């Protein structure tokens, strides 16, 4: 049951622990396991060798020899998440070992059965997605060291060597930096509720609450800017061709026009009919969707449909957090636009500008790592990924639309209390001062 209860009058305070979210790791799985019990070693052996097996074109043979293990022997959320990561990596490698050439239409039951039913238990889809590669595939080189670019490592590795690891590490850092936004977010929601409870005439308390809201928006801004900085680090150690030709094909889903598996993939031992799922994409991250919900960024129905579709690839608790923020009675944008306080409007707009900057950075990455390599590529093995994102959408129009919607949410700084650029309050004070001076002169003249 959701910890949010809407009574039509007020909202309860958000308790992040109910959503499997923390101020330290954000949406990242907290302290992920790096190994399963010995019984599951066949999964671990192949998952840890995916890159080398693909390089030798031996992954499919290894999977065909893999025994069907009993997934019911897994215990606890972390074991299930690690198993999902292992099996999803194996499944993706099995399907895309040779790119778009000779793509198998059936996933062997030794992978398909446990992956499908573990996914059912977790409320996830049985395919490699953001919840695996970005949220559960991290570990620290030095367990006592900080969470930073130099101390993060991948548990399992995609083809591409150090460059593919760097892609994951940059994604880890963007998610980790989002965690800095969570405490300000919770405080902002609390401030909104408290503001609504104040008597209309209590100007002093309202001013204090507005000041606190500005401070929390500044904290949110810092977190978003750190996220944006993380994206800029992608250029440091990842080449465009490596991502496009080596890494990105393994994010492909199954099902949809233009791909080698338009009807989907058969999960042997689960269903005789092919199943369709989207591949791994940044659109499956909960970070931007939560920021949109908090900052009240609205999208048209077409983009909204895509956003909701990507939300289905998130952990259930994370999806519920976004929905609970969207459904809250008291909205940040309403307070900003109705308060007519310039400092609050400016703080709100700075947060939106930071999200715009983040989305601009993402567009630049898509241009470098997808569009530019696609234009010069002559390899048929990646042809189906040229025009569509791994999430199934037309990349640039969709991302540009999200950026424009964020810009459109910008609140207009209050101008109604100004006259030729002079604040009305200041103007009144000037007029009053002049009037007093005239009175004094008149009195003096009479004397």
Short mmCIF file of N, CA, C and O in Angstrom, two decimals, residues 29-41 43-44 47 69-88 114-115 117-119 121-122 124 131-132 135-137 155-156:
data_model
loop_
_atom_site.label_atom_id
_atom_site.label_comp_id
_atom_site.label_asym_id
_atom_site.label_seq_id
_atom_site.Cartn_x
_atom_site.Cartn_y
_atom_site.Cartn_z
N UNK A 29 20.16 0.70 -6.35
CA UNK A 29 20.01 -0.36 -5.36
C UNK A 29 21.08 -0.17 -4.28
O UNK A 29 22.26 -0.07 -4.59
N UNK A 30 20.65 -0.12 -3.04
CA UNK A 30 21.57 0.10 -1.92
C UNK A 30 22.35 -1.19 -1.64
O UNK A 30 21.77 -2.25 -1.46
N UNK A 31 23.68 -1.08 -1.62
CA UNK A 31 24.57 -2.20 -1.32
C UNK A 31 24.22 -3.47 -2.12
O UNK A 31 23.91 -4.51 -1.56
N UNK A 32 24.29 -3.39 -3.45
CA UNK A 32 23.95 -4.58 -4.25
C UNK A 32 24.92 -5.73 -4.00
O UNK A 32 26.10 -5.51 -3.75
N UNK A 33 24.39 -6.94 -4.07
CA UNK A 33 25.24 -8.12 -3.94
C UNK A 33 26.10 -8.27 -5.19
O UNK A 33 25.73 -7.81 -6.28
N UNK A 34 27.23 -8.94 -5.05
CA UNK A 34 28.10 -9.20 -6.19
C UNK A 34 28.19 -10.68 -6.51
O UNK A 34 28.82 -11.06 -7.50
N UNK A 35 27.59 -11.52 -5.69
CA UNK A 35 27.57 -12.95 -6.00
C UNK A 35 26.36 -13.61 -5.35
O UNK A 35 25.84 -13.13 -4.33
N UNK A 36 25.94 -14.72 -5.96
CA UNK A 36 24.81 -15.51 -5.47
C UNK A 36 25.35 -16.78 -4.81
O UNK A 36 26.54 -17.10 -4.92
N UNK A 37 24.49 -17.53 -4.11
CA UNK A 37 24.92 -18.83 -3.56
C UNK A 37 25.52 -19.72 -4.64
O UNK A 37 25.21 -19.59 -5.83
N UNK A 38 26.36 -20.67 -4.22
CA UNK A 38 27.10 -21.54 -5.13
C UNK A 38 26.20 -22.26 -6.13
O UNK A 38 26.60 -22.52 -7.28
N UNK A 39 24.99 -22.59 -5.73
CA UNK A 39 24.04 -23.29 -6.62
C UNK A 39 23.86 -22.55 -7.95
O UNK A 39 23.67 -23.17 -9.00
N UNK A 40 23.95 -21.20 -7.91
CA UNK A 40 23.69 -20.39 -9.11
C UNK A 40 24.97 -20.02 -9.86
O UNK A 40 24.95 -19.12 -10.71
N UNK A 41 26.06 -20.73 -9.57
CA UNK A 41 27.34 -20.40 -10.20
C UNK A 41 27.29 -20.49 -11.73
O UNK A 41 27.96 -19.70 -12.41
N UNK A 43 25.06 -19.39 -13.72
CA UNK A 43 24.63 -18.07 -14.19
C UNK A 43 25.78 -17.08 -14.07
O UNK A 43 26.06 -16.33 -15.00
N UNK A 44 26.44 -17.08 -12.91
CA UNK A 44 27.51 -16.13 -12.66
C UNK A 44 28.67 -16.33 -13.62
O UNK A 44 29.26 -15.37 -14.12
N UNK A 47 27.53 -14.86 -17.00
CA UNK A 47 27.32 -13.41 -16.91
C UNK A 47 28.64 -12.66 -16.79
O UNK A 47 28.82 -11.60 -17.39
N UNK A 69 18.05 -23.92 -13.69
CA UNK A 69 18.14 -23.87 -12.24
C UNK A 69 16.81 -23.43 -11.62
O UNK A 69 16.01 -22.74 -12.27
N UNK A 70 16.62 -23.78 -10.38
CA UNK A 70 15.39 -23.45 -9.66
C UNK A 70 15.51 -22.05 -9.05
O UNK A 70 16.18 -21.87 -8.03
N UNK A 71 14.84 -21.10 -9.67
CA UNK A 71 14.90 -19.70 -9.19
C UNK A 71 14.25 -19.54 -7.82
O UNK A 71 14.49 -18.54 -7.13
N UNK A 72 13.44 -20.48 -7.42
CA UNK A 72 12.79 -20.40 -6.11
C UNK A 72 13.77 -20.54 -4.95
O UNK A 72 13.42 -20.28 -3.79
N UNK A 73 14.99 -20.95 -5.24
CA UNK A 73 16.01 -21.05 -4.19
C UNK A 73 16.62 -19.69 -3.86
O UNK A 73 17.40 -19.57 -2.90
N UNK A 74 16.29 -18.66 -4.62
CA UNK A 74 16.75 -17.30 -4.32
C UNK A 74 15.98 -16.75 -3.13
O UNK A 74 14.77 -17.00 -2.99
N UNK A 75 16.66 -16.00 -2.29
CA UNK A 75 16.00 -15.38 -1.13
C UNK A 75 16.37 -13.91 -1.03
O UNK A 75 17.53 -13.54 -1.19
N UNK A 76 15.38 -13.10 -0.77
CA UNK A 76 15.63 -11.68 -0.53
C UNK A 76 15.70 -10.85 -1.81
O UNK A 76 16.00 -11.35 -2.90
N UNK A 77 15.43 -9.57 -1.64
CA UNK A 77 15.36 -8.65 -2.78
C UNK A 77 16.69 -8.53 -3.51
O UNK A 77 16.74 -8.53 -4.75
N UNK A 78 17.79 -8.45 -2.77
CA UNK A 78 19.10 -8.25 -3.42
C UNK A 78 19.51 -9.47 -4.24
O UNK A 78 20.11 -9.33 -5.30
N UNK A 79 19.23 -10.66 -3.76
CA UNK A 79 19.53 -11.85 -4.55
C UNK A 79 18.71 -11.86 -5.85
O UNK A 79 19.23 -12.19 -6.92
N UNK A 80 17.45 -11.49 -5.73
CA UNK A 80 16.60 -11.46 -6.92
C UNK A 80 17.08 -10.43 -7.93
O UNK A 80 17.10 -10.68 -9.14
N UNK A 81 17.52 -9.27 -7.43
CA UNK A 81 17.99 -8.22 -8.34
C UNK A 81 19.29 -8.65 -9.03
O UNK A 81 19.48 -8.38 -10.23
N UNK A 82 20.19 -9.29 -8.30
CA UNK A 82 21.43 -9.74 -8.91
C UNK A 82 21.14 -10.84 -9.94
O UNK A 82 21.73 -10.85 -11.03
N UNK A 83 20.23 -11.74 -9.62
CA UNK A 83 19.87 -12.79 -10.56
C UNK A 83 19.25 -12.19 -11.82
O UNK A 83 19.53 -12.64 -12.95
N UNK A 84 18.41 -11.18 -11.65
CA UNK A 84 17.78 -10.51 -12.80
C UNK A 84 18.86 -9.87 -13.67
O UNK A 84 18.82 -9.98 -14.91
N UNK A 85 19.82 -9.22 -13.06
CA UNK A 85 20.92 -8.60 -13.79
C UNK A 85 21.71 -9.66 -14.57
O UNK A 85 21.98 -9.50 -15.77
N UNK A 86 22.07 -10.75 -13.92
CA UNK A 86 22.85 -11.80 -14.57
C UNK A 86 22.09 -12.38 -15.77
O UNK A 86 22.64 -12.47 -16.89
N UNK A 87 20.84 -12.76 -15.56
CA UNK A 87 20.07 -13.42 -16.61
C UNK A 87 19.73 -12.46 -17.74
O UNK A 87 19.71 -12.86 -18.92
N UNK A 88 19.46 -11.20 -17.41
CA UNK A 88 19.16 -10.21 -18.45
C UNK A 88 20.39 -9.94 -19.31
O UNK A 88 20.29 -9.77 -20.54
N UNK A 114 13.75 -18.80 -15.60
CA UNK A 114 14.06 -18.06 -14.38
C UNK A 114 13.98 -16.55 -14.56
O UNK A 114 13.52 -15.84 -13.66
N UNK A 115 14.40 -16.04 -15.72
CA UNK A 115 14.35 -14.58 -15.95
C UNK A 115 12.91 -14.09 -15.91
O UNK A 115 12.60 -13.06 -15.29
N UNK A 117 10.18 -15.46 -14.46
CA UNK A 117 9.49 -15.57 -13.17
C UNK A 117 10.15 -14.72 -12.08
O UNK A 117 9.46 -14.22 -11.18
N UNK A 118 11.45 -14.51 -12.16
CA UNK A 118 12.09 -13.55 -11.25
C UNK A 118 11.57 -12.15 -11.55
O UNK A 118 11.29 -11.37 -10.63
N UNK A 119 11.39 -11.84 -12.83
CA UNK A 119 10.85 -10.54 -13.23
C UNK A 119 9.44 -10.35 -12.69
O UNK A 119 9.07 -9.28 -12.20
N UNK A 121 8.20 -11.67 -10.04
CA UNK A 121 8.28 -11.46 -8.59
C UNK A 121 8.70 -10.02 -8.27
O UNK A 121 8.20 -9.43 -7.30
N UNK A 122 9.60 -9.47 -9.07
CA UNK A 122 10.12 -8.12 -8.81
C UNK A 122 9.23 -7.02 -9.39
O UNK A 122 9.41 -5.84 -9.07
N UNK A 124 9.19 -6.42 -12.65
CA UNK A 124 9.99 -5.89 -13.74
C UNK A 124 9.71 -6.66 -15.02
O UNK A 124 8.97 -7.66 -15.02
N UNK A 131 16.99 -0.54 -14.97
CA UNK A 131 16.94 -1.03 -13.59
C UNK A 131 18.07 -2.01 -13.30
O UNK A 131 18.52 -2.13 -12.16
N UNK A 132 18.55 -2.68 -14.34
CA UNK A 132 19.68 -3.61 -14.19
C UNK A 132 21.01 -2.89 -14.36
O UNK A 132 21.82 -2.83 -13.44
N UNK A 135 21.17 0.68 -12.23
CA UNK A 135 20.81 0.76 -10.82
C UNK A 135 21.33 -0.38 -9.96
O UNK A 135 21.43 -0.24 -8.74
N UNK A 136 21.67 -1.52 -10.57
CA UNK A 136 22.06 -2.69 -9.78
C UNK A 136 23.43 -3.26 -10.14
O UNK A 136 23.87 -4.22 -9.53
N UNK A 137 24.11 -2.65 -11.10
CA UNK A 137 25.36 -3.21 -11.63
C UNK A 137 26.59 -2.50 -11.08
O UNK A 137 27.66 -2.56 -11.66
N UNK A 155 29.84 -4.53 -11.90
CA UNK A 155 29.87 -5.93 -11.48
C UNK A 155 30.02 -6.82 -12.71
O UNK A 155 30.86 -7.72 -12.75
N UNK A 156 29.21 -6.54 -13.73
CA UNK A 156 29.28 -7.27 -15.00
C UNK A 156 29.53 -6.29 -16.13
O UNK A 156 29.13 -5.12 -16.06
#
